[in-house]
Structure formats: C-alpha cells, structure tokens
Short mmCIF file of C-alpha atoms and ligand atoms in Angstrom, two decimals:
data_model
loop_
_atom_site.label_atom_id
_atom_site.label_comp_id
_atom_site.label_asym_id
_atom_site.label_seq_id
_atom_site.Cartn_x
_atom_site.Cartn_y
_atom_site.Cartn_z
CA MET A 1 123.15 91.40 83.59
CA PRO A 2 126.81 91.46 84.60
CA ALA A 3 127.34 90.25 88.13
CA GLN A 4 128.56 92.94 90.45
CA GLN A 5 132.01 92.53 91.82
CA ALA A 6 131.79 91.10 95.30
CA GLU A 7 135.08 92.53 96.48
CA GLY A 8 134.69 95.63 98.59
CA SER A 9 131.61 94.30 100.29
CA THR A 10 133.67 93.43 103.35
CA LYS A 11 135.31 96.83 103.80
CA ALA A 12 133.90 100.33 103.93
CA ARG A 13 134.19 102.39 100.78
CA LEU A 14 133.87 106.07 100.01
CA LEU A 15 130.50 106.86 98.50
CA ASP A 16 132.14 108.87 95.73
CA GLU A 17 134.26 105.94 94.66
CA ILE A 18 131.33 103.66 94.14
CA ASP A 19 130.57 103.30 90.47
CA ALA A 20 127.04 104.33 89.61
CA GLN A 21 127.16 101.56 87.04
CA GLU A 22 126.72 99.12 89.90
CA ALA A 23 123.04 99.84 89.73
CA SER A 24 122.90 99.01 86.03
CA ARG A 25 119.58 97.80 84.77
CA THR A 26 118.60 95.06 82.40
CA THR A 27 115.37 95.05 80.48
CA THR A 28 112.96 92.18 81.01
CA GLY A 29 111.89 92.49 77.40
CA MET A 30 108.43 93.39 78.68
CA ALA A 31 107.68 97.11 78.92
CA GLU A 32 105.06 96.65 81.62
CA PHE A 33 107.39 94.51 83.73
CA ASP A 34 110.20 97.07 83.32
CA ARG A 35 107.84 99.82 84.37
CA VAL A 36 107.07 98.28 87.77
CA LEU A 37 110.75 97.56 88.36
CA GLY A 38 111.57 101.21 87.74
CA GLY A 39 113.11 100.61 84.32
CA GLY A 40 114.36 97.04 84.36
CA ILE A 41 116.06 94.61 86.72
CA VAL A 42 118.90 96.06 88.77
CA ALA A 43 121.91 93.75 88.69
CA GLY A 44 122.38 91.90 91.95
CA SER A 45 118.94 92.77 93.26
CA PHE A 46 116.62 90.46 95.13
CA ILE A 47 113.04 90.53 93.91
CA LEU A 48 109.97 88.95 95.45
CA VAL A 49 106.97 88.33 93.19
CA GLY A 50 103.84 87.47 95.14
CA GLY A 51 100.36 86.58 94.04
CA ASP A 52 97.49 84.14 94.31
CA PRO A 53 98.03 80.62 93.02
CA GLY A 54 97.12 80.46 89.34
CA VAL A 55 97.42 84.18 88.67
CA GLY A 56 100.36 83.69 86.31
CA LYS A 57 103.59 84.06 88.28
CA SER A 58 105.31 81.07 86.67
CA THR A 59 104.13 82.24 83.27
CA LEU A 60 105.67 85.66 83.89
CA ALA A 61 108.98 84.08 84.91
CA LEU A 62 109.10 81.82 81.86
CA GLN A 63 108.14 84.65 79.60
CA LEU A 64 111.05 86.69 80.90
CA ALA A 65 113.30 83.82 79.84
CA GLY A 66 111.69 83.87 76.40
CA ARG A 67 112.05 87.61 75.98
CA ARG A 68 115.70 87.53 76.99
CA PRO A 69 117.11 84.44 75.26
CA ASP A 70 120.57 85.98 75.63
CA LEU A 71 120.48 85.69 79.42
CA SER A 72 121.54 82.58 81.23
CA ILE A 73 118.72 81.77 83.63
CA LEU A 74 118.50 79.11 86.30
CA TYR A 75 114.84 78.36 86.89
CA CYS A 76 114.26 76.23 89.97
CA SER A 77 110.76 74.84 90.22
CA GLY A 78 109.33 72.84 93.03
CA GLU A 79 105.83 73.46 91.79
CA GLU A 80 105.79 71.53 88.55
CA SER A 81 107.62 68.65 86.93
CA ALA A 82 110.11 69.26 84.16
CA GLY A 83 107.61 67.70 81.73
CA GLN A 84 104.87 70.10 82.76
CA ILE A 85 107.15 73.09 82.37
CA ARG A 86 108.26 71.85 78.97
CA GLN A 87 104.62 71.54 77.94
CA ARG A 88 103.88 75.05 79.07
CA ALA A 89 106.97 76.37 77.29
CA THR A 90 105.79 74.73 74.08
CA ARG A 91 102.36 76.26 74.48
CA MET A 92 103.99 79.64 74.95
CA LYS A 93 106.22 79.01 71.92
CA LEU A 94 109.14 79.82 74.17
CA HIS A 95 112.55 80.27 72.63
CA ALA A 96 114.94 80.23 75.57
CA PRO A 97 118.13 78.39 74.65
CA ARG A 98 119.92 79.48 77.82
CA LEU A 99 117.17 78.57 80.26
CA HIS A 100 118.27 75.90 82.72
CA LEU A 101 115.58 73.96 84.48
CA PHE A 102 116.19 72.53 87.93
CA THR A 103 113.32 70.72 89.60
CA GLU A 104 114.95 70.43 92.99
CA THR A 105 113.67 71.78 96.30
CA ASP A 106 116.66 71.26 98.57
CA ILE A 107 118.04 74.78 98.93
CA THR A 108 121.60 73.51 99.43
CA LEU A 109 121.49 71.78 96.05
CA ILE A 110 120.02 74.89 94.46
CA GLN A 111 122.81 76.96 95.91
CA GLN A 112 125.43 74.52 94.57
CA GLN A 113 123.82 74.58 91.15
CA ALA A 114 123.78 78.39 91.14
CA GLU A 115 127.44 78.54 92.14
CA LEU A 116 128.33 76.08 89.43
CA LEU A 117 126.31 77.68 86.66
CA LYS A 118 126.77 81.34 87.64
CA PRO A 119 123.60 82.36 85.80
CA ASP A 120 122.63 85.95 85.06
CA LEU A 121 119.38 85.34 86.87
CA LEU A 122 118.21 82.82 89.45
CA ILE A 123 114.49 82.19 89.72
CA ILE A 124 112.98 80.25 92.63
CA ASP A 125 109.43 79.03 91.97
CA SER A 126 108.28 79.06 94.72
CA ILE A 127 109.77 79.96 98.10
CA GLN A 128 107.09 77.78 99.71
CA THR A 129 108.43 74.62 98.10
CA VAL A 130 112.12 74.93 98.95
CA PHE A 131 113.57 73.69 102.21
CA ARG A 132 116.77 73.20 104.11
CA PRO A 133 117.11 69.62 105.43
CA GLU A 134 118.82 70.76 108.64
CA ILE A 135 115.65 72.54 109.69
CA THR A 136 112.95 70.23 110.96
CA SER A 137 109.91 72.29 110.03
CA MET A 138 107.92 71.72 106.85
CA PRO A 139 108.56 73.50 103.55
CA GLY A 140 106.37 76.59 103.46
CA SER A 141 106.64 77.19 107.20
CA VAL A 142 107.85 80.57 108.37
CA ALA A 143 111.06 79.01 109.68
CA GLN A 144 111.88 77.38 106.32
CA ILE A 145 110.91 80.45 104.30
CA ARG A 146 113.12 82.67 106.47
CA GLU A 147 116.04 80.25 106.41
CA CYS A 148 115.95 79.62 102.66
CA ALA A 149 115.44 83.26 101.80
CA GLY A 150 118.28 84.24 104.12
CA LEU A 151 120.54 81.78 102.36
CA LEU A 152 119.57 83.01 98.91
CA MET A 153 119.99 86.58 100.03
CA ARG A 154 123.52 85.99 101.27
CA LEU A 155 124.33 84.25 98.01
CA ALA A 156 122.91 87.16 96.03
CA LYS A 157 124.71 89.86 97.95
CA LEU A 158 128.01 88.00 98.06
CA THR A 159 128.21 86.96 94.44
CA GLY A 160 126.08 89.67 92.87
CA LEU A 161 123.62 87.08 91.61
CA THR A 162 120.32 88.60 90.56
CA THR A 163 117.54 86.63 92.20
CA MET A 164 113.81 86.47 91.69
CA VAL A 165 111.76 84.60 94.24
CA ILE A 166 108.15 83.70 93.63
CA GLY A 167 105.74 83.34 96.53
CA HIS A 168 102.08 82.50 96.86
CA VAL A 169 100.53 85.40 98.67
CA THR A 170 96.82 85.87 98.91
CA LYS A 171 95.47 89.38 98.55
CA GLU A 172 94.41 89.41 102.18
CA GLY A 173 98.11 89.13 102.98
CA ASP A 174 98.93 85.75 104.38
CA LEU A 175 101.19 86.97 107.18
CA ALA A 176 102.61 83.56 107.89
CA GLY A 177 103.77 83.30 104.28
CA PRO A 178 106.36 85.06 102.12
CA ARG A 179 105.33 88.46 103.43
CA VAL A 180 107.77 87.84 106.26
CA LEU A 181 110.46 88.48 103.62
CA GLU A 182 109.24 91.88 102.53
CA HIS A 183 111.49 93.88 104.80
CA MET A 184 114.65 92.12 103.62
CA VAL A 185 114.22 92.06 99.84
CA ASP A 186 114.91 94.96 97.46
CA VAL A 187 111.73 94.81 95.44
CA VAL A 188 108.28 93.43 96.22
CA LEU A 189 105.85 92.98 93.36
CA GLN A 190 102.30 91.74 93.63
CA PHE A 191 100.61 90.03 90.71
CA GLU A 192 96.83 90.37 90.76
CA GLY A 193 93.85 89.54 88.67
CA ASP A 194 90.67 87.57 88.60
CA LYS A 195 91.44 84.15 87.18
CA GLN A 196 88.15 84.17 85.29
CA LEU A 197 89.21 87.30 83.41
CA ASN A 198 92.15 87.86 81.22
CA TYR A 199 93.79 91.00 82.51
CA ARG A 200 96.48 91.02 85.21
CA LEU A 201 97.96 93.84 87.25
CA LEU A 202 101.52 93.80 88.51
CA ARG A 203 102.00 96.25 91.36
CA THR A 204 105.12 97.63 93.00
CA LEU A 205 104.67 97.37 96.76
CA LYS A 206 108.29 98.11 97.54
CA ASN A 207 111.23 99.20 95.40
CA ARG A 208 114.63 100.26 96.65
CA PHE A 209 115.49 101.34 93.10
CA GLY A 210 112.36 103.11 91.97
CA ARG A 211 108.90 104.39 92.68
CA THR A 212 106.28 102.36 94.43
CA GLN A 213 102.67 102.46 93.31
CA GLU A 214 103.66 101.65 89.77
CA VAL A 215 101.27 99.32 88.00
CA GLY A 216 101.92 97.12 84.99
CA VAL A 217 99.02 95.76 82.99
CA PHE A 218 99.04 92.46 81.14
CA GLU A 219 96.59 90.37 79.26
CA MET A 220 96.73 86.59 79.79
CA ARG A 221 96.52 84.94 76.42
CA GLU A 222 96.61 81.38 75.13
CA ASN A 223 100.35 81.74 74.56
CA GLY A 224 101.41 83.77 77.53
CA LEU A 225 101.19 87.33 78.78
CA ARG A 226 100.85 90.35 76.55
CA ASP A 227 101.90 93.86 77.59
CA VAL A 228 98.97 96.23 77.68
CA ALA A 229 100.48 99.63 76.99
CA ASN A 230 97.09 101.31 76.83
CA PRO A 231 94.76 99.75 79.45
CA SER A 232 91.90 102.16 78.72
CA GLU A 233 91.70 100.67 75.25
CA LEU A 234 91.34 97.20 76.72
CA PHE A 235 88.66 98.16 79.24
CA LEU A 236 86.72 100.32 76.81
CA SER A 237 86.84 97.76 74.02
CA GLY A 238 83.17 96.81 74.34
CA PHE A 239 81.92 100.28 75.20
CA THR A 240 78.80 101.26 73.29
CA GLU A 241 77.73 104.85 73.56
CA GLY A 242 74.19 106.01 73.06
CA ILE A 243 72.69 103.28 75.23
CA SER A 244 70.99 104.31 78.46
CA GLY A 245 72.75 103.12 81.61
CA ASN A 246 76.26 103.16 80.13
CA ALA A 247 78.89 105.65 81.29
CA ALA A 248 82.66 105.99 81.29
CA ALA A 249 84.61 106.31 84.54
CA CYS A 250 88.26 106.97 85.19
CA ILE A 251 90.18 105.24 87.97
CA LEU A 252 93.73 105.66 89.20
CA GLU A 253 95.75 102.50 89.58
CA GLY A 254 99.00 103.56 91.15
CA ASN A 255 100.15 106.53 89.11
CA ARG A 256 98.22 105.45 86.08
CA ALA A 257 94.78 106.53 84.93
CA ILE A 258 92.55 103.89 83.36
CA ILE A 259 89.19 104.54 81.74
CA LEU A 260 86.54 101.89 81.92
CA GLU A 261 82.88 101.40 81.38
CA VAL A 262 80.17 101.14 84.02
CA GLN A 263 76.73 99.80 83.25
CA ALA A 264 73.55 100.25 85.22
CA LEU A 265 70.16 98.72 84.69
CA VAL A 266 67.16 100.08 86.56
CA THR A 267 63.92 98.19 86.07
CA PRO A 268 60.53 98.03 87.82
CA ALA A 269 60.75 95.54 90.68
CA SER A 270 58.62 92.53 89.98
CA TYR A 271 58.53 91.15 93.53
CA GLY A 272 58.27 92.63 97.01
CA THR A 273 61.81 93.61 98.00
CA PRO A 274 63.67 95.41 95.23
CA GLN A 275 66.99 93.86 94.23
CA ARG A 276 70.36 95.59 94.36
CA THR A 277 73.03 93.64 92.55
CA ALA A 278 76.54 94.98 92.06
CA SER A 279 79.27 93.12 90.24
CA GLY A 280 82.78 94.52 90.61
CA TYR A 281 81.50 97.13 93.04
CA ASP A 282 80.74 97.44 96.74
CA GLN A 283 77.05 96.83 97.33
CA ARG A 284 76.95 99.14 100.34
CA ARG A 285 78.41 102.02 98.38
CA LEU A 286 75.74 101.41 95.73
CA GLN A 287 73.04 101.62 98.43
CA LEU A 288 74.55 104.87 99.61
CA LEU A 289 74.61 106.45 96.14
CA LEU A 290 71.00 105.37 95.59
CA ALA A 291 70.03 106.95 98.91
CA VAL A 292 71.67 110.23 97.84
CA LEU A 293 69.75 110.16 94.55
CA GLU A 294 66.49 109.51 96.41
CA LYS A 295 66.88 112.03 99.19
CA ARG A 296 68.60 114.89 97.35
CA LEU A 297 67.32 114.59 93.80
CA GLY A 298 63.98 112.92 94.29
CA TYR A 299 64.47 109.78 92.19
CA ARG A 300 62.42 106.87 93.47
CA PHE A 301 64.33 103.62 93.51
CA GLY A 302 62.11 102.01 96.17
CA ASP A 303 60.08 100.07 93.60
CA LYS A 304 62.99 99.43 91.23
CA ASP A 305 65.50 96.64 90.80
CA VAL A 306 69.03 98.00 90.33
CA PHE A 307 71.86 96.13 88.67
CA LEU A 308 75.37 97.49 88.38
CA ASN A 309 78.19 96.01 86.39
CA ILE A 310 81.77 97.11 85.93
CA ALA A 311 82.78 95.98 82.46
CA GLY A 312 86.07 94.15 82.05
CA GLY A 313 85.71 92.67 85.51
CA ILE A 314 87.78 95.26 87.30
CA ARG A 315 86.90 95.86 90.92
CA LEU A 316 85.99 99.51 91.19
CA GLN A 317 87.04 101.14 94.45
CA ASP A 318 88.13 104.61 93.42
CA THR A 319 85.45 107.03 94.70
CA ALA A 320 86.29 109.38 91.83
CA SER A 321 84.08 107.08 89.77
CA ASP A 322 80.99 107.99 91.87
CA LEU A 323 79.85 110.62 89.38
CA ALA A 324 80.01 108.16 86.50
CA LEU A 325 78.14 105.50 88.50
CA VAL A 326 75.43 107.90 89.57
CA SER A 327 75.04 109.17 86.00
CA ALA A 328 74.75 105.60 84.73
CA LEU A 329 72.03 104.95 87.31
CA VAL A 330 70.09 108.11 86.41
CA SER A 331 70.57 107.43 82.71
CA SER A 332 68.97 104.02 83.05
CA TYR A 333 66.27 105.37 85.36
CA LEU A 334 65.29 108.03 82.82
CA ASP A 335 66.10 105.80 79.87
CA ARG A 336 68.16 108.61 78.34
CA PRO A 337 71.73 107.92 77.27
CA VAL A 338 74.70 109.89 78.55
CA PRO A 339 75.88 112.13 75.68
CA GLU A 340 78.67 110.66 73.58
CA LYS A 341 82.38 111.20 74.28
CA THR A 342 81.57 112.26 77.84
CA LEU A 343 83.59 111.29 80.88
CA LEU A 344 82.46 111.93 84.44
CA ILE A 345 84.94 112.42 87.27
CA GLY A 346 84.09 113.21 90.88
CA GLU A 347 83.28 111.82 94.26
CA VAL A 348 79.67 112.25 95.33
CA GLY A 349 79.06 113.34 98.92
CA LEU A 350 76.01 112.71 101.07
CA GLY A 351 74.66 116.16 100.23
CA ALA A 352 74.88 115.39 96.48
CA GLU A 353 77.87 117.71 96.27
CA ILE A 354 80.70 116.78 93.92
CA ARG A 355 83.90 116.44 95.85
CA GLN A 356 87.56 116.68 94.94
CA VAL A 357 89.52 113.73 93.60
CA SER A 358 93.22 112.99 93.46
CA GLY A 359 95.18 113.06 90.23
CA LEU A 360 92.61 115.04 88.24
CA GLU A 361 95.13 116.17 85.66
CA THR A 362 96.38 112.62 85.06
CA ARG A 363 92.79 111.49 84.59
CA ILE A 364 91.89 114.31 82.21
CA ARG A 365 94.99 113.69 80.10
CA GLU A 366 94.07 110.03 79.82
CA ALA A 367 90.52 110.99 78.85
CA ALA A 368 91.75 113.34 76.13
CA LYS A 369 94.12 110.64 74.87
CA SER A 370 91.24 108.16 74.72
CA GLY A 371 89.12 110.51 72.63
CA PHE A 372 86.74 111.97 75.22
CA LYS A 373 85.61 115.48 74.33
CA ILE A 374 83.52 116.54 77.32
CA ILE A 375 84.66 116.02 80.87
CA TYR A 376 82.80 116.77 84.06
CA ALA A 377 85.02 117.49 87.04
CA PRO A 378 84.57 118.70 90.65
CA GLY A 379 83.67 122.41 90.79
CA SER A 380 86.22 123.20 93.46
CA MET A 381 89.08 122.09 91.23
CA SER A 382 88.66 124.58 88.39
CA ASP A 383 92.02 126.28 88.79
CA ALA A 384 95.45 124.88 88.02
CA LEU A 385 94.31 122.70 85.16
CA PRO A 386 96.03 123.02 81.82
CA SER A 387 93.68 123.37 78.87
CA LEU A 388 93.79 120.50 76.44
CA PRO A 389 92.88 121.17 72.82
CA GLY A 390 89.70 119.48 71.72
CA THR A 391 88.54 118.80 75.26
CA LYS A 392 85.99 120.81 77.17
CA VAL A 393 85.97 120.49 80.95
CA HIS A 394 82.80 121.42 82.84
CA PHE A 395 83.32 122.06 86.51
CA ALA A 396 80.29 121.34 88.65
CA GLY A 397 79.82 121.57 92.39
CA GLN A 398 76.42 119.87 92.61
CA LEU A 399 75.06 116.67 91.18
CA HIS A 400 71.84 118.25 89.92
CA GLN A 401 73.85 120.62 87.70
CA VAL A 402 75.50 117.65 86.00
CA ASN A 403 72.21 115.80 85.63
CA GLN A 404 70.57 118.75 83.98
CA ARG A 405 73.37 119.15 81.51
CA LEU A 406 73.46 115.44 80.71
CA PHE A 407 69.78 114.63 80.54
CA GLY A 408 68.07 117.99 80.01
CA PRO A 409 64.98 119.23 81.81
CA GLY A 410 63.65 116.69 84.28
CA GLY A 411 67.13 115.17 84.58
P1 TYD B 1 100.63 80.09 86.31
O1 TYD B 1 101.74 80.86 85.71
O2 TYD B 1 100.83 78.63 86.49
O3 TYD B 1 100.20 80.69 87.71
P2 TYD B 1 101.00 80.72 89.11
O4 TYD B 1 102.40 80.35 88.85
O5 TYD B 1 100.80 82.12 89.60
O6 TYD B 1 100.32 79.74 90.01
O7 TYD B 1 99.36 80.39 85.40
C1 TYD B 1 98.24 79.68 85.61
C2 TYD B 1 97.11 80.00 84.67
O8 TYD B 1 97.44 80.74 83.53
C3 TYD B 1 96.55 78.71 84.22
O9 TYD B 1 95.23 78.65 84.71
C4 TYD B 1 96.58 78.73 82.74
C5 TYD B 1 96.83 80.16 82.40
N1 TYD B 1 97.69 80.31 81.24
C6 TYD B 1 97.19 80.92 80.11
O10 TYD B 1 96.04 81.33 80.03
N2 TYD B 1 98.00 81.09 79.03
C7 TYD B 1 99.28 80.67 79.04
O11 TYD B 1 100.00 80.87 78.05
C8 TYD B 1 99.78 80.04 80.22
C9 TYD B 1 101.19 79.54 80.28
C10 TYD B 1 98.96 79.88 81.28
MG1 MG B 2 103.42 78.67 89.50
#
C-alpha cells in the first residue's frame, strides 16, 4: 500500500482538491478479513485488533504477511521469541520473504526501526507489551498503552504508515486495557471464538471507512486460518434430518445470516428434580420457552429431563431462533422429526404468539441458498417479502399452528 504523502497535513486544503485515491485500499488476501475492513486496508489507517488471548490474533497477522508476500511488513512482537514465531511460520507454511521480525518492546526503538525500514505495514503484537522508558508505569498499564499508541498514531498520520495494533481484550471489555484506544483509532476489530472449537468470528466494532456490524468467519486449522465464505455450510455440516429433536435455526451475525442446527433431547426424568441442561444457550431462556409450552400448549415437561445443544458450539442469542428451539423440543417430546428441508424463524412470546424478527429477508435468502424448501415465518410479516423460486414460506401467528403443520394431529 503506497504511503500517503505527508505534505499538506500541516495546512488546510480544499476538500475538492483532495485526491480520492488517498483512501486507496489494499487487499489482505483474505476475503473475510477484507469484508470486515470494508474492502481491504485503507492506506495510512490505524487498526486495532482485539480479542482474548489465544483466539488467533498473531496467527491472523502472520497469515496476512503470507497472503501478501509482495508487501514489506514490520512485525514487532513482544509476545513471543523470534524462534517461536519462526516455528509457527513453518507450521503455517508461511511464504513471506518481505516480513521483518522485530522482537523489541521499547517503542522508541520500534519507531526508529519503522522510520528506517519504511514498511508498507507495521504490526505491533501486542500493545500491552510495548513501553516507553521515560514513563515509569508498567507495560500494559493505561498510561503506557495511551503513550505508546499516541506515538504510533502520530507516526502513522505523519508518514502515512499503515499500522495494525493487536491488543488482548476480553469479551467483557477490559476497560483498563486497549479499549481506551478505541476512540482514537480508525478501525476496531474484535476477534472472537471459543478456543475449544475451530471457528472464529472477526467483528467490526468501529470503521471510519466502512460499515460496522460486519462479520468475517474463519476456521482455525492446523496450518492457519481458512476463510469461511459460506458459514451455514460449516455449521450445518453434521446436520441429520429425520431425527426427532433436530431443527435448523437462522441467526443474524452482523449483517450476515447463518443457519445452524439445534438439538433437543427430552427424556423421562429418572430422579426427583428434572434436569435442564443447555449448552450454547441461556438456561433461563430455555426455562421460559418450556414454561410457554407447558402453559399454552399443554406439554408436560415437569417429569422430563431436557437437554439442549447448539451444534458447532456457537452461542445462540438471537431470539429469532426461538421457533426452531421450541420445535426441536416438541419434536423430541413427541418423538416425531421435523419435516425435511424445513427452517423455522420467529421469536416466541409468552402467549405462544410468533413475533417479528429483524432481517427476515436476509434470513430467507440464506435459507433458500442453503437448500431449505419450507420456511416458517412470523404471521405479521407476510407482506413485503419477495417470492423465491423453490421456497415456500408459511406465515404463522401462533405456535400451535406451526406445531400442527409440523407434527400433525396431537402436535
Ligand atoms: P495465536 O495466534 O497465538 O493467538 P493470540 O495471538 O490471539 O493469543 O493462536 C493461538 C492458538 O491457535 C493456539 O492455541 C494454537 C492455535 N493455532 C492453530 O490451531 N493453528 C495454527 O496454524 C496456528 C498458528 C495456531
Ligand atoms: Mg499473540
């Protein structure tokens, strides 16, 4: 990415005279990464990539170097030794002839190195490990993070150096950490994922050059990250239809619809208090949905154990998946499978009514793309939906209507 000219930054310029090319973008070589950046890295921008330790931030940075061997990259790591990084690069089969490794944490030395090398991209891994000796507080303290980031920012804006800073940020939002930088940087990305599982989500929390709420999906493999262009495929990979208790749900992650499988198992309780176990789902919400099924539709879960599992290990929070969850529960209860190629979309209210959801059209399009033929959607949303060939949408206002259609009389 060509460095922007620094001249002109000290005097006011007419808007019309500013070349639109100044915001030129460079691909990361990873479609999912480009997506969250709004189409690639903007030259001269300052990007913060946050995420839990171990989620894969360093891997993402190295992979970028591998995908763009033409770029000169200065990778400063205070996290690992040069030997460790070399080992990882070998494991990733990285070909990055223009990647410069600098295992130094003194920010003044990093700055000197950057000025000497004039790389296309500077990567700091991580902001918590760098420090300025003149400041007495420890690396990782708010004072050091602010000082070092301020220094890097000035360097970036003055010389047009594109900079990516990595920070450990827990999901809860460690306010004393790199989040203090969010207001000053151009782009804030958050890398998420359960370390036990292999998928990762990269979210845009802030973007001065594009949309927020974008989500990139990756799969962590033995040799690095793989772009997942079609997440539904990944999450539906083990989906077996025709088995009671299984149903497909559709969630929105950012602007993207993803279809995944939910599994319920309802069995007679063997001991006194019936069990309610939910994995990847809020236990209290499960209790609530069970209460609705009991009170409004007459199912008796009082003497049953209930297990709920969201396949693929995603944490399901989108209430539009209520209808799928409830259908999975009833399906297991009755021991009758949900009909094949059926997707259920809708929030379930306390009166067993099916309530509106956001992004219905996006969800239905994704369903059609993934081969679903029958879609149940909230009754109040029947207008303003385009018809999709090969897909039949049933609009239902009440849960019992859906149950009867799915499971027949007694359903
Ligand atoms: P890492 O990039 O070190 O995380 P972070 O920089 O966010 O702390 O990734 C750590 C995990 O990723 C580690 O547990 C091993 C795993 N991993 C793979 O599964 N495949 C790979 O190719 C690499 C490099 C790492
Ligand atoms: Mg790391």
